């Protein structure tokens, strides 16, 4: 049956078949077969993904999410595509080394060598164009940096960059251009080059050392070895894909701070940029990569026929140096990142974002505005994001990076501990020390019990229904102290008896720490009842919507249960110097009890 | 044919087929997946399925009114709230609220939108004609227009929107 079918085909197609004579059938040649097999894996997994993937800034991430997290086999196919590409890069390097060792690049095989080098370059071009297609943070930023480098090339750089990006910016047209290259242009070129490569190998034989071997038929002597090579490669890729999978990062956010890192095979190039900066940058972007490419292209002549022994070692030394240099640079970057806490934080943050984005897409689907909108309007993350953007610019709080603190730390704001710390040492750099308002000094004459009572009273002002009730006796005692001492300056319902020279113009303590108080502080910070005209806090009503204001109030309230800044009461006299990193611009007022008229 | 040659042939065939299978199975699985994997957001429209489409006062006795049905549109990963997802012909037979009937404006033949024609209805795509009560008169439609559940609450006409399978004589809801 099979013979009949073969016969039928032979009669129509002629004798030219795969069954060509070969010399020196060997396992060495199975590497080439494995490469072809992996290219085929890339082709079929790629086409399978094209049935789901949708290139567009609003759909690329979403469709990749759907592929990866919803459709059966999607994660496997995507992971196989990824791991086959990794394996291809490794096998291309291995193939190149085997070829040079076997002197198979020498005349008359220069064209075979060129076709192979071209194919290797195309494999890297596939990696470059494929990486950003998922339009996730990782791929987007790596690719944005790579295309940024193009712009630094002298003379032609900006022009080439615009052609690659499809305009001045990295955006929607960049994605579609990369997609077209990845699925149509590059495959066509690669098929042509690989076909030429294989045809030339057939014509000239594999390597000089096989020339003396007995002639055999490709089928089945070499075919069996090729098939086993292909099987090993495909199974290895399959197992890697099953075991390691491939990640999908959070949707690309052009406005985010993301620690862009290329795939490992490009990290040596990336690290070159670190070593050659400023006017020397061109050495890293053009000179060294150009020299390596030129050297490889000229290798059939540099390591020409007749070179042997020490002379051969000498001309091949650059090849070893290239390999070792690349390995070192890659190691250097990995080592640096492993020891860089800010990089570790950023990647952990990115992982959290990725998990959240996937959870949101799973739960609610992706809105028509796209996945970035979905993530930025995350009902759970929104308040913290608002706080980061509007509050943590000046206020310190755990979990936020405040470059220049200009306002009190809000961890534990509204709690007893925070209130007591404030009364004990208002000008501490963690409290009012970094502001322009330094009217209140440490309340040294307050006994420890009175301090506790005042803390309890202030805390009680903001306690809501359902929260643990404050200590009633302490609150009563605190109210007496507030009335007798605090409210001689502070506004509020507990007015002390009128006294000559008493000016009540300090912030009201009524409802301190409550939602209403926080809201008032945000919409009306310069009101006398808040902190007056010298308060630098901006008014937030114009900056955020009413709903966002409520979110900020709720978020600030949620900080109430955190541990407040731990600080000792300053010693009776003189007050201890504040921590050196933030010296208080003025010394704390020496006489806390004296009425102050400096306000306004 | 030598024994060695036979062994090599078997190895080549088996390894080649094995490699192809390892790649082909996941690929076939993925390509077939959307056909049997509904979007996880399908049917998560919220509510009890009733959608308000008109006010009872908008309907005049003896006349038909076509109204859009708004709802959550689910398409694979994308979920769009408040999008037009269908259209309904509302008919009011008399003064009472219980005389309101609703017919899906989607032609049971191939899904074009059915128009009003004279007292009855007509599909512009393949000229299926329907009686005022939705019965199929002439043309290729395999069944009458699809009636939808309808109710009137606080003066608001609500329907339960269902999309039925096209081109078949039986009325089968699309999953």
JSON list of C-alpha atoms in Angstrom, two decimals, chain A residues 322-491:
[
{"chain": "A", "resi": 322, "resn": "UNK", "atom": "CA", "xyz": [32.82, 36.78, 22.21]},
{"chain": "A", "resi": 323, "resn": "UNK", "atom": "CA", "xyz": [31.27, 33.79, 23.96]},
{"chain": "A", "resi": 324, "resn": "UNK", "atom": "CA", "xyz": [33.05, 34.43, 27.24]},
{"chain": "A", "resi": 325, "resn": "UNK", "atom": "CA", "xyz": [32.38, 38.18, 27.09]},
{"chain": "A", "resi": 326, "resn": "UNK", "atom": "CA", "xyz": [28.68, 37.66, 26.47]},
{"chain": "A", "resi": 327, "resn": "UNK", "atom": "CA", "xyz": [28.48, 35.15, 29.30]},
{"chain": "A", "resi": 328, "resn": "UNK", "atom": "CA", "xyz": [30.29, 37.54, 31.65]},
{"chain": "A", "resi": 329, "resn": "UNK", "atom": "CA", "xyz": [28.10, 40.52, 30.77]},
{"chain": "A", "resi": 330, "resn": "UNK", "atom": "CA", "xyz": [24.97, 38.43, 31.20]},
{"chain": "A", "resi": 331, "resn": "UNK", "atom": "CA", "xyz": [26.22, 37.23, 34.57]},
{"chain": "A", "resi": 332, "resn": "UNK", "atom": "CA", "xyz": [27.13, 40.77, 35.58]},
{"chain": "A", "resi": 333, "resn": "UNK", "atom": "CA", "xyz": [23.60, 42.06, 34.94]},
{"chain": "A", "resi": 334, "resn": "UNK", "atom": "CA", "xyz": [21.95, 39.11, 36.70]},
{"chain": "A", "resi": 335, "resn": "UNK", "atom": "CA", "xyz": [24.30, 39.50, 39.65]},
{"chain": "A", "resi": 336, "resn": "UNK", "atom": "CA", "xyz": [23.65, 43.22, 39.88]},
{"chain": "A", "resi": 337, "resn": "UNK", "atom": "CA", "xyz": [19.88, 42.73, 39.78]},
{"chain": "A", "resi": 338, "resn": "UNK", "atom": "CA", "xyz": [19.96, 39.99, 42.41]},
{"chain": "A", "resi": 339, "resn": "UNK", "atom": "CA", "xyz": [21.70, 42.37, 44.82]},
{"chain": "A", "resi": 340, "resn": "UNK", "atom": "CA", "xyz": [19.62, 45.43, 44.03]},
{"chain": "A", "resi": 341, "resn": "UNK", "atom": "CA", "xyz": [16.76, 45.80, 46.51]},
{"chain": "A", "resi": 342, "resn": "UNK", "atom": "CA", "xyz": [14.99, 48.47, 44.44]},
{"chain": "A", "resi": 343, "resn": "UNK", "atom": "CA", "xyz": [15.03, 46.16, 41.41]},
{"chain": "A", "resi": 344, "resn": "UNK", "atom": "CA", "xyz": [13.71, 43.33, 43.57]},
{"chain": "A", "resi": 345, "resn": "UNK", "atom": "CA", "xyz": [10.97, 45.60, 44.91]},
{"chain": "A", "resi": 346, "resn": "UNK", "atom": "CA", "xyz": [10.05, 46.75, 41.42]},
{"chain": "A", "resi": 347, "resn": "UNK", "atom": "CA", "xyz": [9.81, 43.21, 40.09]},
{"chain": "A", "resi": 348, "resn": "UNK", "atom": "CA", "xyz": [7.79, 42.07, 43.10]},
{"chain": "A", "resi": 349, "resn": "UNK", "atom": "CA", "xyz": [5.48, 45.02, 42.51]},
{"chain": "A", "resi": 350, "resn": "UNK", "atom": "CA", "xyz": [5.21, 44.09, 38.83]},
{"chain": "A", "resi": 351, "resn": "UNK", "atom": "CA", "xyz": [4.33, 40.51, 39.77]},
{"chain": "A", "resi": 352, "resn": "UNK", "atom": "CA", "xyz": [1.58, 41.71, 42.10]},
{"chain": "A", "resi": 353, "resn": "UNK", "atom": "CA", "xyz": [0.20, 43.93, 39.35]},
{"chain": "A", "resi": 354, "resn": "UNK", "atom": "CA", "xyz": [0.26, 41.02, 36.93]},
{"chain": "A", "resi": 355, "resn": "UNK", "atom": "CA", "xyz": [-1.63, 38.77, 39.34]},
{"chain": "A", "resi": 356, "resn": "UNK", "atom": "CA", "xyz": [-4.18, 41.50, 39.96]},
{"chain": "A", "resi": 357, "resn": "UNK", "atom": "CA", "xyz": [-4.68, 42.22, 36.26]},
{"chain": "A", "resi": 358, "resn": "UNK", "atom": "CA", "xyz": [-5.30, 38.55, 35.53]},
{"chain": "A", "resi": 359, "resn": "UNK", "atom": "CA", "xyz": [-7.72, 38.29, 38.47]},
{"chain": "A", "resi": 360, "resn": "UNK", "atom": "CA", "xyz": [-9.67, 41.34, 37.28]},
{"chain": "A", "resi": 361, "resn": "UNK", "atom": "CA", "xyz": [-9.84, 40.13, 33.67]},
{"chain": "A", "resi": 362, "resn": "UNK", "atom": "CA", "xyz": [-11.02, 36.74, 34.89]},
{"chain": "A", "resi": 363, "resn": "UNK", "atom": "CA", "xyz": [-13.64, 38.17, 37.20]},
{"chain": "A", "resi": 364, "resn": "UNK", "atom": "CA", "xyz": [-15.11, 41.05, 35.22]},
{"chain": "A", "resi": 365, "resn": "UNK", "atom": "CA", "xyz": [-13.74, 40.71, 31.69]},
{"chain": "A", "resi": 366, "resn": "UNK", "atom": "CA", "xyz": [-11.83, 43.47, 29.95]},
{"chain": "A", "resi": 367, "resn": "UNK", "atom": "CA", "xyz": [-13.78, 46.71, 29.40]},
{"chain": "A", "resi": 368, "resn": "UNK", "atom": "CA", "xyz": [-13.85, 48.30, 25.94]},
{"chain": "A", "resi": 369, "resn": "UNK", "atom": "CA", "xyz": [-11.35, 50.91, 27.17]},
{"chain": "A", "resi": 370, "resn": "UNK", "atom": "CA", "xyz": [-8.77, 48.17, 27.44]},
{"chain": "A", "resi": 371, "resn": "UNK", "atom": "CA", "xyz": [-6.85, 46.28, 30.12]},
{"chain": "A", "resi": 372, "resn": "UNK", "atom": "CA", "xyz": [-4.82, 49.26, 31.35]},
{"chain": "A", "resi": 373, "resn": "UNK", "atom": "CA", "xyz": [-8.02, 51.12, 32.15]},
{"chain": "A", "resi": 374, "resn": "UNK", "atom": "CA", "xyz": [-9.29, 48.00, 33.85]},
{"chain": "A", "resi": 375, "resn": "UNK", "atom": "CA", "xyz": [-6.21, 47.86, 36.07]},
{"chain": "A", "resi": 376, "resn": "UNK", "atom": "CA", "xyz": [-6.14, 51.58, 36.81]},
{"chain": "A", "resi": 377, "resn": "UNK", "atom": "CA", "xyz": [-9.81, 51.54, 37.81]},
{"chain": "A", "resi": 378, "resn": "UNK", "atom": "CA", "xyz": [-9.35, 48.48, 39.97]},
{"chain": "A", "resi": 379, "resn": "UNK", "atom": "CA", "xyz": [-11.86, 49.03, 42.77]},
{"chain": "A", "resi": 380, "resn": "UNK", "atom": "CA", "xyz": [-9.43, 47.46, 45.23]},
{"chain": "A", "resi": 381, "resn": "UNK", "atom": "CA", "xyz": [-6.23, 49.23, 44.21]},
{"chain": "A", "resi": 382, "resn": "UNK", "atom": "CA", "xyz": [-7.66, 52.61, 43.34]},
{"chain": "A", "resi": 383, "resn": "UNK", "atom": "CA", "xyz": [-7.61, 54.23, 46.79]},
{"chain": "A", "resi": 384, "resn": "UNK", "atom": "CA", "xyz": [-3.99, 53.27, 47.39]},
{"chain": "A", "resi": 385, "resn": "UNK", "atom": "CA", "xyz": [-3.07, 54.56, 43.94]},
{"chain": "A", "resi": 386, "resn": "UNK", "atom": "CA", "xyz": [-4.86, 57.83, 44.65]},
{"chain": "A", "resi": 387, "resn": "UNK", "atom": "CA", "xyz": [-3.13, 58.10, 48.00]},
{"chain": "A", "resi": 388, "resn": "UNK", "atom": "CA", "xyz": [0.23, 57.47, 46.35]},
{"chain": "A", "resi": 389, "resn": "UNK", "atom": "CA", "xyz": [-0.42, 60.15, 43.78]},
{"chain": "A", "resi": 390, "resn": "UNK", "atom": "CA", "xyz": [-2.01, 62.83, 45.91]},
{"chain": "A", "resi": 391, "resn": "UNK", "atom": "CA", "xyz": [-1.02, 62.28, 49.56]},
{"chain": "A", "resi": 392, "resn": "UNK", "atom": "CA", "xyz": [2.23, 60.31, 49.66]},
{"chain": "A", "resi": 393, "resn": "UNK", "atom": "CA", "xyz": [3.93, 63.10, 47.70]},
{"chain": "A", "resi": 394, "resn": "UNK", "atom": "CA", "xyz": [4.32, 65.00, 50.98]},
{"chain": "A", "resi": 395, "resn": "UNK", "atom": "CA", "xyz": [3.10, 62.66, 53.73]},
{"chain": "A", "resi": 396, "resn": "UNK", "atom": "CA", "xyz": [5.20, 59.69, 54.70]},
{"chain": "A", "resi": 397, "resn": "UNK", "atom": "CA", "xyz": [3.48, 56.33, 55.15]},
{"chain": "A", "resi": 398, "resn": "UNK", "atom": "CA", "xyz": [4.73, 52.78, 55.17]},
{"chain": "A", "resi": 399, "resn": "UNK", "atom": "CA", "xyz": [4.62, 51.17, 51.74]},
{"chain": "A", "resi": 400, "resn": "UNK", "atom": "CA", "xyz": [4.97, 54.49, 49.92]},
{"chain": "A", "resi": 401, "resn": "UNK", "atom": "CA", "xyz": [8.11, 56.20, 48.75]},
{"chain": "A", "resi": 402, "resn": "UNK", "atom": "CA", "xyz": [8.05, 59.88, 49.62]},
{"chain": "A", "resi": 403, "resn": "UNK", "atom": "CA", "xyz": [11.06, 61.61, 48.14]},
{"chain": "A", "resi": 404, "resn": "UNK", "atom": "CA", "xyz": [10.72, 64.81, 50.13]},
{"chain": "A", "resi": 405, "resn": "UNK", "atom": "CA", "xyz": [8.58, 64.59, 53.24]},
{"chain": "A", "resi": 406, "resn": "UNK", "atom": "CA", "xyz": [6.81, 67.88, 53.90]},
{"chain": "A", "resi": 407, "resn": "UNK", "atom": "CA", "xyz": [3.97, 66.77, 56.18]},
{"chain": "A", "resi": 408, "resn": "UNK", "atom": "CA", "xyz": [3.30, 64.45, 59.13]},
{"chain": "A", "resi": 409, "resn": "UNK", "atom": "CA", "xyz": [3.57, 60.70, 58.82]},
{"chain": "A", "resi": 410, "resn": "UNK", "atom": "CA", "xyz": [0.07, 59.25, 58.52]},
{"chain": "A", "resi": 411, "resn": "UNK", "atom": "CA", "xyz": [0.70, 55.74, 59.86]},
{"chain": "A", "resi": 412, "resn": "UNK", "atom": "CA", "xyz": [-1.61, 55.45, 62.85]},
{"chain": "A", "resi": 413, "resn": "UNK", "atom": "CA", "xyz": [-3.12, 58.93, 62.33]},
{"chain": "A", "resi": 414, "resn": "UNK", "atom": "CA", "xyz": [-6.10, 59.24, 64.67]},
{"chain": "A", "resi": 415, "resn": "UNK", "atom": "CA", "xyz": [-4.86, 56.60, 67.10]},
{"chain": "A", "resi": 416, "resn": "UNK", "atom": "CA", "xyz": [-4.00, 57.21, 70.77]},
{"chain": "A", "resi": 417, "resn": "UNK", "atom": "CA", "xyz": [-0.33, 56.64, 70.10]},
{"chain": "A", "resi": 418, "resn": "UNK", "atom": "CA", "xyz": [-0.23, 59.15, 67.24]},
{"chain": "A", "resi": 419, "resn": "UNK", "atom": "CA", "xyz": [-2.07, 61.76, 69.30]},
{"chain": "A", "resi": 420, "resn": "UNK", "atom": "CA", "xyz": [0.23, 61.24, 72.29]},
{"chain": "A", "resi": 421, "resn": "UNK", "atom": "CA", "xyz": [3.33, 61.43, 70.12]},
{"chain": "A", "resi": 422, "resn": "UNK", "atom": "CA", "xyz": [2.06, 64.69, 68.67]},
{"chain": "A", "resi": 423, "resn": "UNK", "atom": "CA", "xyz": [1.31, 66.29, 72.02]},
{"chain": "A", "resi": 424, "resn": "UNK", "atom": "CA", "xyz": [4.64, 65.14, 73.37]},
{"chain": "A", "resi": 425, "resn": "UNK", "atom": "CA", "xyz": [6.74, 66.40, 70.46]},
{"chain": "A", "resi": 426, "resn": "UNK", "atom": "CA", "xyz": [4.81, 68.20, 67.71]},
{"chain": "A", "resi": 427, "resn": "UNK", "atom": "CA", "xyz": [7.92, 69.40, 65.91]},
{"chain": "A", "resi": 428, "resn": "UNK", "atom": "CA", "xyz": [9.40, 65.95, 65.49]},
{"chain": "A", "resi": 429, "resn": "UNK", "atom": "CA", "xyz": [10.45, 65.49, 61.86]},
{"chain": "A", "resi": 430, "resn": "UNK", "atom": "CA", "xyz": [7.97, 62.64, 61.57]},
{"chain": "A", "resi": 431, "resn": "UNK", "atom": "CA", "xyz": [5.20, 65.07, 62.56]},
{"chain": "A", "resi": 432, "resn": "UNK", "atom": "CA", "xyz": [5.06, 68.85, 62.00]},
{"chain": "A", "resi": 433, "resn": "UNK", "atom": "CA", "xyz": [8.86, 69.19, 61.87]},
{"chain": "A", "resi": 434, "resn": "UNK", "atom": "CA", "xyz": [8.98, 69.28, 58.08]},
{"chain": "A", "resi": 435, "resn": "UNK", "atom": "CA", "xyz": [6.15, 71.80, 57.71]},
{"chain": "A", "resi": 436, "resn": "UNK", "atom": "CA", "xyz": [6.17, 75.58, 57.98]},
{"chain": "A", "resi": 437, "resn": "UNK", "atom": "CA", "xyz": [4.06, 75.46, 61.12]},
{"chain": "A", "resi": 438, "resn": "UNK", "atom": "CA", "xyz": [6.02, 75.27, 64.36]},
{"chain": "A", "resi": 439, "resn": "UNK", "atom": "CA", "xyz": [3.82, 77.10, 66.83]},
{"chain": "A", "resi": 440, "resn": "UNK", "atom": "CA", "xyz": [3.29, 74.29, 69.30]},
{"chain": "A", "resi": 441, "resn": "UNK", "atom": "CA", "xyz": [6.10, 73.07, 71.44]},
{"chain": "A", "resi": 442, "resn": "UNK", "atom": "CA", "xyz": [6.52, 69.83, 73.36]},
{"chain": "A", "resi": 443, "resn": "UNK", "atom": "CA", "xyz": [4.04, 69.70, 76.25]},
{"chain": "A", "resi": 444, "resn": "UNK", "atom": "CA", "xyz": [6.64, 69.01, 78.93]},
{"chain": "A", "resi": 445, "resn": "UNK", "atom": "CA", "xyz": [4.51, 70.04, 81.86]},
{"chain": "A", "resi": 446, "resn": "UNK", "atom": "CA", "xyz": [1.82, 67.55, 81.07]},
{"chain": "A", "resi": 447, "resn": "UNK", "atom": "CA", "xyz": [2.02, 64.59, 83.46]},
{"chain": "A", "resi": 448, "resn": "UNK", "atom": "CA", "xyz": [2.22, 61.13, 81.90]},
{"chain": "A", "resi": 449, "resn": "UNK", "atom": "CA", "xyz": [-1.35, 60.42, 83.05]},
{"chain": "A", "resi": 450, "resn": "UNK", "atom": "CA", "xyz": [-2.65, 63.66, 81.58]},
{"chain": "A", "resi": 451, "resn": "UNK", "atom": "CA", "xyz": [-0.84, 62.92, 78.34]},
{"chain": "A", "resi": 452, "resn": "UNK", "atom": "CA", "xyz": [-2.55, 59.53, 78.20]},
{"chain": "A", "resi": 453, "resn": "UNK", "atom": "CA", "xyz": [-5.89, 61.16, 78.95]},
{"chain": "A", "resi": 454, "resn": "UNK", "atom": "CA", "xyz": [-5.46, 63.77, 76.19]},
{"chain": "A", "resi": 455, "resn": "UNK", "atom": "CA", "xyz": [-4.46, 60.99, 73.77]},
{"chain": "A", "resi": 456, "resn": "UNK", "atom": "CA", "xyz": [-7.57, 59.04, 74.71]},
{"chain": "A", "resi": 457, "resn": "UNK", "atom": "CA", "xyz": [-9.80, 62.13, 74.30]},
{"chain": "A", "resi": 458, "resn": "UNK", "atom": "CA", "xyz": [-8.33, 62.96, 70.88]},
{"chain": "A", "resi": 459, "resn": "UNK", "atom": "CA", "xyz": [-8.67, 59.35, 69.77]},
{"chain": "A", "resi": 460, "resn": "UNK", "atom": "CA", "xyz": [-12.28, 59.26, 71.02]},
{"chain": "A", "resi": 461, "resn": "UNK", "atom": "CA", "xyz": [-13.13, 62.28, 68.84]},
{"chain": "A", "resi": 462, "resn": "UNK", "atom": "CA", "xyz": [-12.72, 60.11, 65.76]},
{"chain": "A", "resi": 463, "resn": "UNK", "atom": "CA", "xyz": [-14.08, 56.78, 67.04]},
{"chain": "A", "resi": 464, "resn": "UNK", "atom": "CA", "xyz": [-16.96, 55.49, 64.94]},
{"chain": "A", "resi": 465, "resn": "UNK", "atom": "CA", "xyz": [-19.87, 53.27, 65.78]},
{"chain": "A", "resi": 466, "resn": "UNK", "atom": "CA", "xyz": [-18.82, 49.65, 65.78]},
{"chain": "A", "resi": 467, "resn": "UNK", "atom": "CA", "xyz": [-15.24, 50.38, 66.78]},
{"chain": "A", "resi": 468, "resn": "UNK", "atom": "CA", "xyz": [-13.96, 49.50, 70.27]},
{"chain": "A", "resi": 469, "resn": "UNK", "atom": "CA", "xyz": [-15.23, 52.15, 72.69]},
{"chain": "A", "resi": 470, "resn": "UNK", "atom": "CA", "xyz": [-12.62, 54.42, 74.28]},
{"chain": "A", "resi": 471, "resn": "UNK", "atom": "CA", "xyz": [-12.00, 54.40, 78.03]},
{"chain": "A", "resi": 472, "resn": "UNK", "atom": "CA", "xyz": [-14.80, 56.67, 79.33]},
{"chain": "A", "resi": 473, "resn": "UNK", "atom": "CA", "xyz": [-13.01, 57.69, 82.54]},
{"chain": "A", "resi": 474, "resn": "UNK", "atom": "CA", "xyz": [-9.85, 58.62, 80.65]},
{"chain": "A", "resi": 475, "resn": "UNK", "atom": "CA", "xyz": [-11.88, 60.55, 78.10]},
{"chain": "A", "resi": 476, "resn": "UNK", "atom": "CA", "xyz": [-13.53, 62.57, 80.86]},
{"chain": "A", "resi": 477, "resn": "UNK", "atom": "CA", "xyz": [-10.16, 63.36, 82.39]},
{"chain": "A", "resi": 478, "resn": "UNK", "atom": "CA", "xyz": [-8.79, 64.18, 78.94]},
{"chain": "A", "resi": 479, "resn": "UNK", "atom": "CA", "xyz": [-11.68, 66.54, 78.24]},
{"chain": "A", "resi": 480, "resn": "UNK", "atom": "CA", "xyz": [-10.84, 68.47, 81.40]},
{"chain": "A", "resi": 481, "resn": "UNK", "atom": "CA", "xyz": [-7.19, 68.79, 80.38]},
{"chain": "A", "resi": 482, "resn": "UNK", "atom": "CA", "xyz": [-8.10, 69.82, 76.84]},
{"chain": "A", "resi": 483, "resn": "UNK", "atom": "CA", "xyz": [-10.48, 72.43, 78.14]},
{"chain": "A", "resi": 484, "resn": "UNK", "atom": "CA", "xyz": [-8.08, 73.79, 80.72]},
{"chain": "A", "resi": 485, "resn": "UNK", "atom": "CA", "xyz": [-4.88, 73.72, 78.68]},
{"chain": "A", "resi": 486, "resn": "UNK", "atom": "CA", "xyz": [-5.13, 72.83, 75.02]},
{"chain": "A", "resi": 487, "resn": "UNK", "atom": "CA", "xyz": [-8.12, 74.94, 74.15]},
{"chain": "A", "resi": 488, "resn": "UNK", "atom": "CA", "xyz": [-6.54, 78.08, 75.46]},
{"chain": "A", "resi": 489, "resn": "UNK", "atom": "CA", "xyz": [-5.02, 78.15, 71.98]},
{"chain": "A", "resi": 490, "resn": "UNK", "atom": "CA", "xyz": [-6.99, 75.51, 70.10]},
{"chain": "A", "resi": 491, "resn": "UNK", "atom": "CA", "xyz": [-10.48, 76.10, 68.78]}
]
